Tab-separated table of C-alpha atoms and ligand atoms in Angstrom:
chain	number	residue	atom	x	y	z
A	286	UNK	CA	-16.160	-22.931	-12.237
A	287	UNK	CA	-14.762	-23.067	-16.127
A	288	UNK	CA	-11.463	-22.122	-16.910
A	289	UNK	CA	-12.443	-19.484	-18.965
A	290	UNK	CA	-14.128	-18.619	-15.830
A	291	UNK	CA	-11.935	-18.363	-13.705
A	292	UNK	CA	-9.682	-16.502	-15.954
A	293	UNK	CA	-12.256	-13.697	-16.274
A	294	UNK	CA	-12.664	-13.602	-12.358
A	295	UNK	CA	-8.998	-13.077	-11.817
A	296	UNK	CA	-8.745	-10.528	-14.627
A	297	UNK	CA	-11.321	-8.545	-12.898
A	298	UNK	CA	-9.522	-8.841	-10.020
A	299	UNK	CA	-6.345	-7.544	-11.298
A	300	UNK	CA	-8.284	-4.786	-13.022
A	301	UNK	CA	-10.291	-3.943	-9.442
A	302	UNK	CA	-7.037	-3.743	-7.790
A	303	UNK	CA	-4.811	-2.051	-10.054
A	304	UNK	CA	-7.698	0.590	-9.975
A	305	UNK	CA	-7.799	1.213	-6.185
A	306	UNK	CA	-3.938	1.948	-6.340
A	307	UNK	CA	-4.177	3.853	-9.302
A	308	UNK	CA	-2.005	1.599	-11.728
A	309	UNK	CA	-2.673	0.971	-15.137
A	310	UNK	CA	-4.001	-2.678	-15.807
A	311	UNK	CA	-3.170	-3.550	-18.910
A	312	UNK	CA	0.746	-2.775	-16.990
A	313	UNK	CA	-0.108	-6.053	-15.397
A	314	UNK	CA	0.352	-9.356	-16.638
A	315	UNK	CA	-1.033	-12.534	-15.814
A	316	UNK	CA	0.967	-15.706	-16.193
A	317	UNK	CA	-1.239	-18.934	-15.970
A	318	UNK	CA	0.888	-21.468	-14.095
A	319	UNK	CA	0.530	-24.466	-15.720
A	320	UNK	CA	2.833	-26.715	-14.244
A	321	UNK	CA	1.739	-30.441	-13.912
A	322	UNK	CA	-1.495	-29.604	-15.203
A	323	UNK	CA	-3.175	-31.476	-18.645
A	324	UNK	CA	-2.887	-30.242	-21.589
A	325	UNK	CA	-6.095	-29.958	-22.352
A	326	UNK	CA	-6.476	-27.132	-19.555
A	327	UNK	CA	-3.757	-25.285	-21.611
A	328	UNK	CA	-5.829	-25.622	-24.875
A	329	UNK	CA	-9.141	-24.326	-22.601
A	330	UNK	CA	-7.405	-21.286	-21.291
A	331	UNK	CA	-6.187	-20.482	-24.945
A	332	UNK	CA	-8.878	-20.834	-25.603
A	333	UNK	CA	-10.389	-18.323	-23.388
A	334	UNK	CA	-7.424	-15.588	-24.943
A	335	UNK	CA	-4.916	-16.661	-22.544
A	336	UNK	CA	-1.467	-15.837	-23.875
A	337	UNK	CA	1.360	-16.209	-20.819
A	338	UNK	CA	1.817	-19.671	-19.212
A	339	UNK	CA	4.290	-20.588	-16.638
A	340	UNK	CA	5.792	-24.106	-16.689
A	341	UNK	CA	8.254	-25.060	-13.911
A	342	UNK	CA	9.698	-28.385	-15.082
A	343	UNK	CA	11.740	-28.487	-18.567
A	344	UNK	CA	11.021	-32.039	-19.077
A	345	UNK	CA	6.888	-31.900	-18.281
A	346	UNK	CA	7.020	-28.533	-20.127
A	347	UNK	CA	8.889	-28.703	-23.489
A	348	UNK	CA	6.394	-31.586	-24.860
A	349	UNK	CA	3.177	-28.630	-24.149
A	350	UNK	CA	5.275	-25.964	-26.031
A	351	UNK	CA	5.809	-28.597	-28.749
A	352	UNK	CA	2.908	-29.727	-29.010
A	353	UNK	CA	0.748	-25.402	-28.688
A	354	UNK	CA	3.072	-24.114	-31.133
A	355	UNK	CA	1.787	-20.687	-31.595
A	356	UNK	CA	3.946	-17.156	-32.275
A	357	UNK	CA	1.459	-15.566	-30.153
A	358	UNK	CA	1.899	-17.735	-27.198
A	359	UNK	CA	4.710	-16.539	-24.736
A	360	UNK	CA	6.205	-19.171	-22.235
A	361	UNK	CA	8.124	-18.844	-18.894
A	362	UNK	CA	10.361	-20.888	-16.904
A	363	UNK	CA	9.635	-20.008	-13.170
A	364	UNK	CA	11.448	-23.371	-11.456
A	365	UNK	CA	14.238	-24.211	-10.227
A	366	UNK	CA	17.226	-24.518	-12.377
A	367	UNK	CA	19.677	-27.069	-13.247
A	368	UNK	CA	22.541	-26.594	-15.142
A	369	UNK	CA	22.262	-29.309	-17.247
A	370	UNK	CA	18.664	-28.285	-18.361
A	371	UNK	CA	19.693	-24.979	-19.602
A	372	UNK	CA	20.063	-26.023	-23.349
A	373	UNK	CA	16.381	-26.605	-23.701
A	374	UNK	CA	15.250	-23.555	-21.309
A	375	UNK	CA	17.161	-21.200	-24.104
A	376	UNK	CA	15.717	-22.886	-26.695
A	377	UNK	CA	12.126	-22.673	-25.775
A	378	UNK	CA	11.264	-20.099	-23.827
A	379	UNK	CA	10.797	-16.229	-24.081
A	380	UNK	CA	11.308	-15.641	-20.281
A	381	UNK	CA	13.224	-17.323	-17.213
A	382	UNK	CA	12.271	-15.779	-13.931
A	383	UNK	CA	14.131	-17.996	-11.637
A	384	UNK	CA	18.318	-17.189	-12.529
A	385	UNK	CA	20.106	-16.995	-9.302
A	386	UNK	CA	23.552	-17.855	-10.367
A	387	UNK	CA	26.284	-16.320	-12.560
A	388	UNK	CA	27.398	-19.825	-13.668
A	389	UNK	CA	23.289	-20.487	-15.219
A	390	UNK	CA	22.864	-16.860	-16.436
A	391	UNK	CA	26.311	-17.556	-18.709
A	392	UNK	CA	25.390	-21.159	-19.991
A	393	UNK	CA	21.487	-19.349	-20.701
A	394	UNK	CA	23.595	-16.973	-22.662
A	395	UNK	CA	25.884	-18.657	-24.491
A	396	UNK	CA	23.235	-21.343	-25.632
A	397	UNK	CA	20.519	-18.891	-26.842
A	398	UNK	CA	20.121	-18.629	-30.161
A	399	UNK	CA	21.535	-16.063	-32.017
A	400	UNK	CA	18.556	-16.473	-34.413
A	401	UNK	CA	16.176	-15.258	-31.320
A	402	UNK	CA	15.055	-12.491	-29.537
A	403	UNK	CA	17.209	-11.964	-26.551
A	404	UNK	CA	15.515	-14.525	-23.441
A	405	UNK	CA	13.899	-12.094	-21.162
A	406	UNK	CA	15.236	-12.774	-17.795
A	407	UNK	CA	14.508	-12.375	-13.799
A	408	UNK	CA	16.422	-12.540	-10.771
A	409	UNK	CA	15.208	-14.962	-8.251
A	410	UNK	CA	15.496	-13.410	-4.828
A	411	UNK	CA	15.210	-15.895	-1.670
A	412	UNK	CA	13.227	-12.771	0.342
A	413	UNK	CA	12.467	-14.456	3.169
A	414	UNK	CA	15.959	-16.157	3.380
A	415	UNK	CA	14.389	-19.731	3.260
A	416	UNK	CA	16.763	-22.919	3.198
A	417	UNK	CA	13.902	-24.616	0.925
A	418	UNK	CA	13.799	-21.817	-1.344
A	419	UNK	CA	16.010	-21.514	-4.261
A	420	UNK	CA	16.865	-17.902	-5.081
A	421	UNK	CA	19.739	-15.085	-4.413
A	422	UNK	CA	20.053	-13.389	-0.616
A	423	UNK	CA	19.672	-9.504	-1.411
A	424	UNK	CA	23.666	-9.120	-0.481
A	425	UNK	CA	24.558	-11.088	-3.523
A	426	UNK	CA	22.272	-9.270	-6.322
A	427	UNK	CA	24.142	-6.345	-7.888
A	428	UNK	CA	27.414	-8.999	-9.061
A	429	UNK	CA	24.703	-11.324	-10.435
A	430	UNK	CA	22.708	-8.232	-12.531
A	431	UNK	CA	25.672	-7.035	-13.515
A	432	UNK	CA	26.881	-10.450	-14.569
A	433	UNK	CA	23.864	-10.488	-17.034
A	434	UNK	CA	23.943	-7.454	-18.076
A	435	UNK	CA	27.065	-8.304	-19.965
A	436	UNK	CA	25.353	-11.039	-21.411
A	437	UNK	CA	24.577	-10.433	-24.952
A	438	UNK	CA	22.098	-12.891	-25.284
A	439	UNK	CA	20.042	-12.319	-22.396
A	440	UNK	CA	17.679	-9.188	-21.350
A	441	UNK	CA	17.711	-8.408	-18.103
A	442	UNK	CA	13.876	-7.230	-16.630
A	443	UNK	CA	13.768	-7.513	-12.934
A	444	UNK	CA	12.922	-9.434	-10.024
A	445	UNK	CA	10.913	-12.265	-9.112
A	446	UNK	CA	10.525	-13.913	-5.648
A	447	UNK	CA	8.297	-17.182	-3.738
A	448	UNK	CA	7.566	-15.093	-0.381
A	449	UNK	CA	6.755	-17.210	2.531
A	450	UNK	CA	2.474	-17.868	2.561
A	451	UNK	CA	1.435	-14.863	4.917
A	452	UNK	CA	-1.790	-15.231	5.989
A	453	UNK	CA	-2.839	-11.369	6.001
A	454	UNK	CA	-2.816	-8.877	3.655
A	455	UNK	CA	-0.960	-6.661	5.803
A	456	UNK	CA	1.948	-9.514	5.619
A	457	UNK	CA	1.731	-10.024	2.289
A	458	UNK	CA	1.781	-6.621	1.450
A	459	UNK	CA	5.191	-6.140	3.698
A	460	UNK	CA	6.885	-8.840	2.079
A	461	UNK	CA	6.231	-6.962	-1.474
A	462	UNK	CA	7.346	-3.984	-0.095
A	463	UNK	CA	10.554	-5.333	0.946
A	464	UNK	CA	11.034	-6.372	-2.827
A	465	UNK	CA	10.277	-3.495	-4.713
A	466	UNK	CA	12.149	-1.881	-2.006
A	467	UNK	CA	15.439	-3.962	-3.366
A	468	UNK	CA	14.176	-3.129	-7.001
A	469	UNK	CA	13.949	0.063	-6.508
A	470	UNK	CA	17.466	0.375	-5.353
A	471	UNK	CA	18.734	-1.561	-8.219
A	472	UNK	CA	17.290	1.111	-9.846
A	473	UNK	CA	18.917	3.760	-9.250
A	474	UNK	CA	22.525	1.697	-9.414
A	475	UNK	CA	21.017	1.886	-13.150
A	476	UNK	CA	19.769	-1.213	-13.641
A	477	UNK	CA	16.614	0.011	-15.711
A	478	UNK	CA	14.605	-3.055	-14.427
A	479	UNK	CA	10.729	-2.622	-15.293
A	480	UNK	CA	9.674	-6.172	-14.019
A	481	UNK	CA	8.381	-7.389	-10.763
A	482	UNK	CA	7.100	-11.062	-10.881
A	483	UNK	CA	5.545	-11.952	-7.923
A	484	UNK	CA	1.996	-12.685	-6.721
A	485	UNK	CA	0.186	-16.484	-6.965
A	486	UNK	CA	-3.104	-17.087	-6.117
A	487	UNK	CA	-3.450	-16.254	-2.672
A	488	UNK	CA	-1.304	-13.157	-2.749
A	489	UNK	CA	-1.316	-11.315	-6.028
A	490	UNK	CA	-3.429	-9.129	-5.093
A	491	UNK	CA	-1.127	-6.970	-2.574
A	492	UNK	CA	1.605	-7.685	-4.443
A	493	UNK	CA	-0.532	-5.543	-7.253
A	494	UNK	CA	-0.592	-2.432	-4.606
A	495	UNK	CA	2.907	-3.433	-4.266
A	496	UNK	CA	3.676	-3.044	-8.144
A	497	UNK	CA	3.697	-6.298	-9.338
A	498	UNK	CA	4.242	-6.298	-13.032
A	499	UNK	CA	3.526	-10.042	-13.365
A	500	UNK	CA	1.202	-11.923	-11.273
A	501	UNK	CA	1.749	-16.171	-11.794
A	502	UNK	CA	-1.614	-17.881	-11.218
A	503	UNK	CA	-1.772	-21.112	-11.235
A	504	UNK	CA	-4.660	-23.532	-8.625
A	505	UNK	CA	-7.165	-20.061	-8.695
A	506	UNK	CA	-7.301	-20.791	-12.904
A	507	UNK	CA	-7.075	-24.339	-13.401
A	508	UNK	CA	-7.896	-26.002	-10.121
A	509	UNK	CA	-5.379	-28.415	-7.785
A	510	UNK	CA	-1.894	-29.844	-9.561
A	511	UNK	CA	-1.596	-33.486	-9.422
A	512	UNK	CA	1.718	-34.456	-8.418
B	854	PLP	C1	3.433	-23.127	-8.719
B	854	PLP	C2	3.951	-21.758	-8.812
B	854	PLP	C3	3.077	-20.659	-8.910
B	854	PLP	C4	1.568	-20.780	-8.875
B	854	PLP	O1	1.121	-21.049	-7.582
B	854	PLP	P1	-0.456	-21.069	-7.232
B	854	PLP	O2	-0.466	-20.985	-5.759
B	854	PLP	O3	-0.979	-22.358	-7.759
B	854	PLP	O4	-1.070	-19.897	-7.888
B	854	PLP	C5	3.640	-19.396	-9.051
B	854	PLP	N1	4.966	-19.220	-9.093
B	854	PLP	C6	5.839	-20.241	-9.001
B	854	PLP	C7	7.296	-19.965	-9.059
B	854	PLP	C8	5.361	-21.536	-8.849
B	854	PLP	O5	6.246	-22.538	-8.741
């Protein structure tokens, strides 16, 4: 299968599903997750009208943004953050969906450019309480959204969360539920979040029946990473 493809199969998936839970599509996005994958897969799913890609790695990632220069591309960090990496994370991208401390969410703020639209931003939430996992414990949330929420420079948007891989969709869709569950609550503590980021390829579609706002694709569009 083509990249262009595959793209087209997963957007009629996302439209199929969004339509048997009566959601809007076009209220979903798809991220192509293009972490350690060639450039030249990049340029093929641009090709195909792709406009979100996911990188998880500043230093694999900033040469591809360099390099696709485009105002109507729009790139997110999803990885794991250092804090000495920040710098370029503010400089380059329009989203980071994987903040999980106070200490990153202040050096993302004060090192965005004034010049820019405010970086779009996600809470990480460990859901399934995984030692492996980067990401906040639910207990710990409301400090950290508040936290950025007095950050001038950065726009909070919601959550995002890694579940564990459930093998059903009965699983999958209970893990989702426990998250908007949480988003919902920050909700009405007035958070105003209208972002859910969660879904890869072998969940995204419960986490659609779930509400998923963002669904992050990455082996279903351009095949196995090579580490
Ligand atoms: C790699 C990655 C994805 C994509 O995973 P696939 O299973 O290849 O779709 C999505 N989200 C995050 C945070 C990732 O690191």
């Amino acid at each position: 299968m083509s990249i262009s493809g595959n793209i087209k199969t997963i957007q009629d998936k996302i439209r199929e599903t969004a339509k048997r839970c009566q959601r809007d599509p076009d209220g979903i996005t798809l991220i192509a997750v293009s972490k350690k994958q060639p450039i030249e897969k990049i340029k093929a799913a641009i090709q195909a009208g792709q406009k979100h890609f996911g990188e998880s790695y500043v230093q694999e990632a900033l040469p591809k943004i360099t390099a696709l220069t485009s105002p109507s591309l729009c790139w997110h960090f999803i990885g794991p953050i250092q804090s000495n990496k920040t710098q370029w994370i503010a400089e380059n991208f329009q989203w980071v969906h994987s903040v999980d401390r106070i200490k990153i969410a202040e050096r993302l703020d004060k090192q965005r450019s004034p010049f820019l639209p405010p970086l779009h931003v996600c809470i990480e939430i460990n859901i399934d309480q995984e030692d492996t996992k980067s990401g906040i414990t639910e207990a710990n949330i409301v400090p950290l959204a508040q936290a950025i929420v007095g950050c001038p420079r950065l726009k909070l948007c919601g959550l995002m969360a890694i579940p564990k891989f459930y093998d059903t969709l009965e699983e999958q869709r209970g893990v989702f539920q426990r998250i908007k569950r949480i988003f919902d609550r920050l909700n009405q503590k007035g958070f105003a979040l209208d972002t859910l980021s969660m879904g890869m390829s072998h969940d995204f579609q419960a986490a659609i029946l779930e509400g998923a706002t963002h669904v992050r694709i990455g082996t279903a569009i351009f095949g196995e990473r090579s580490d």
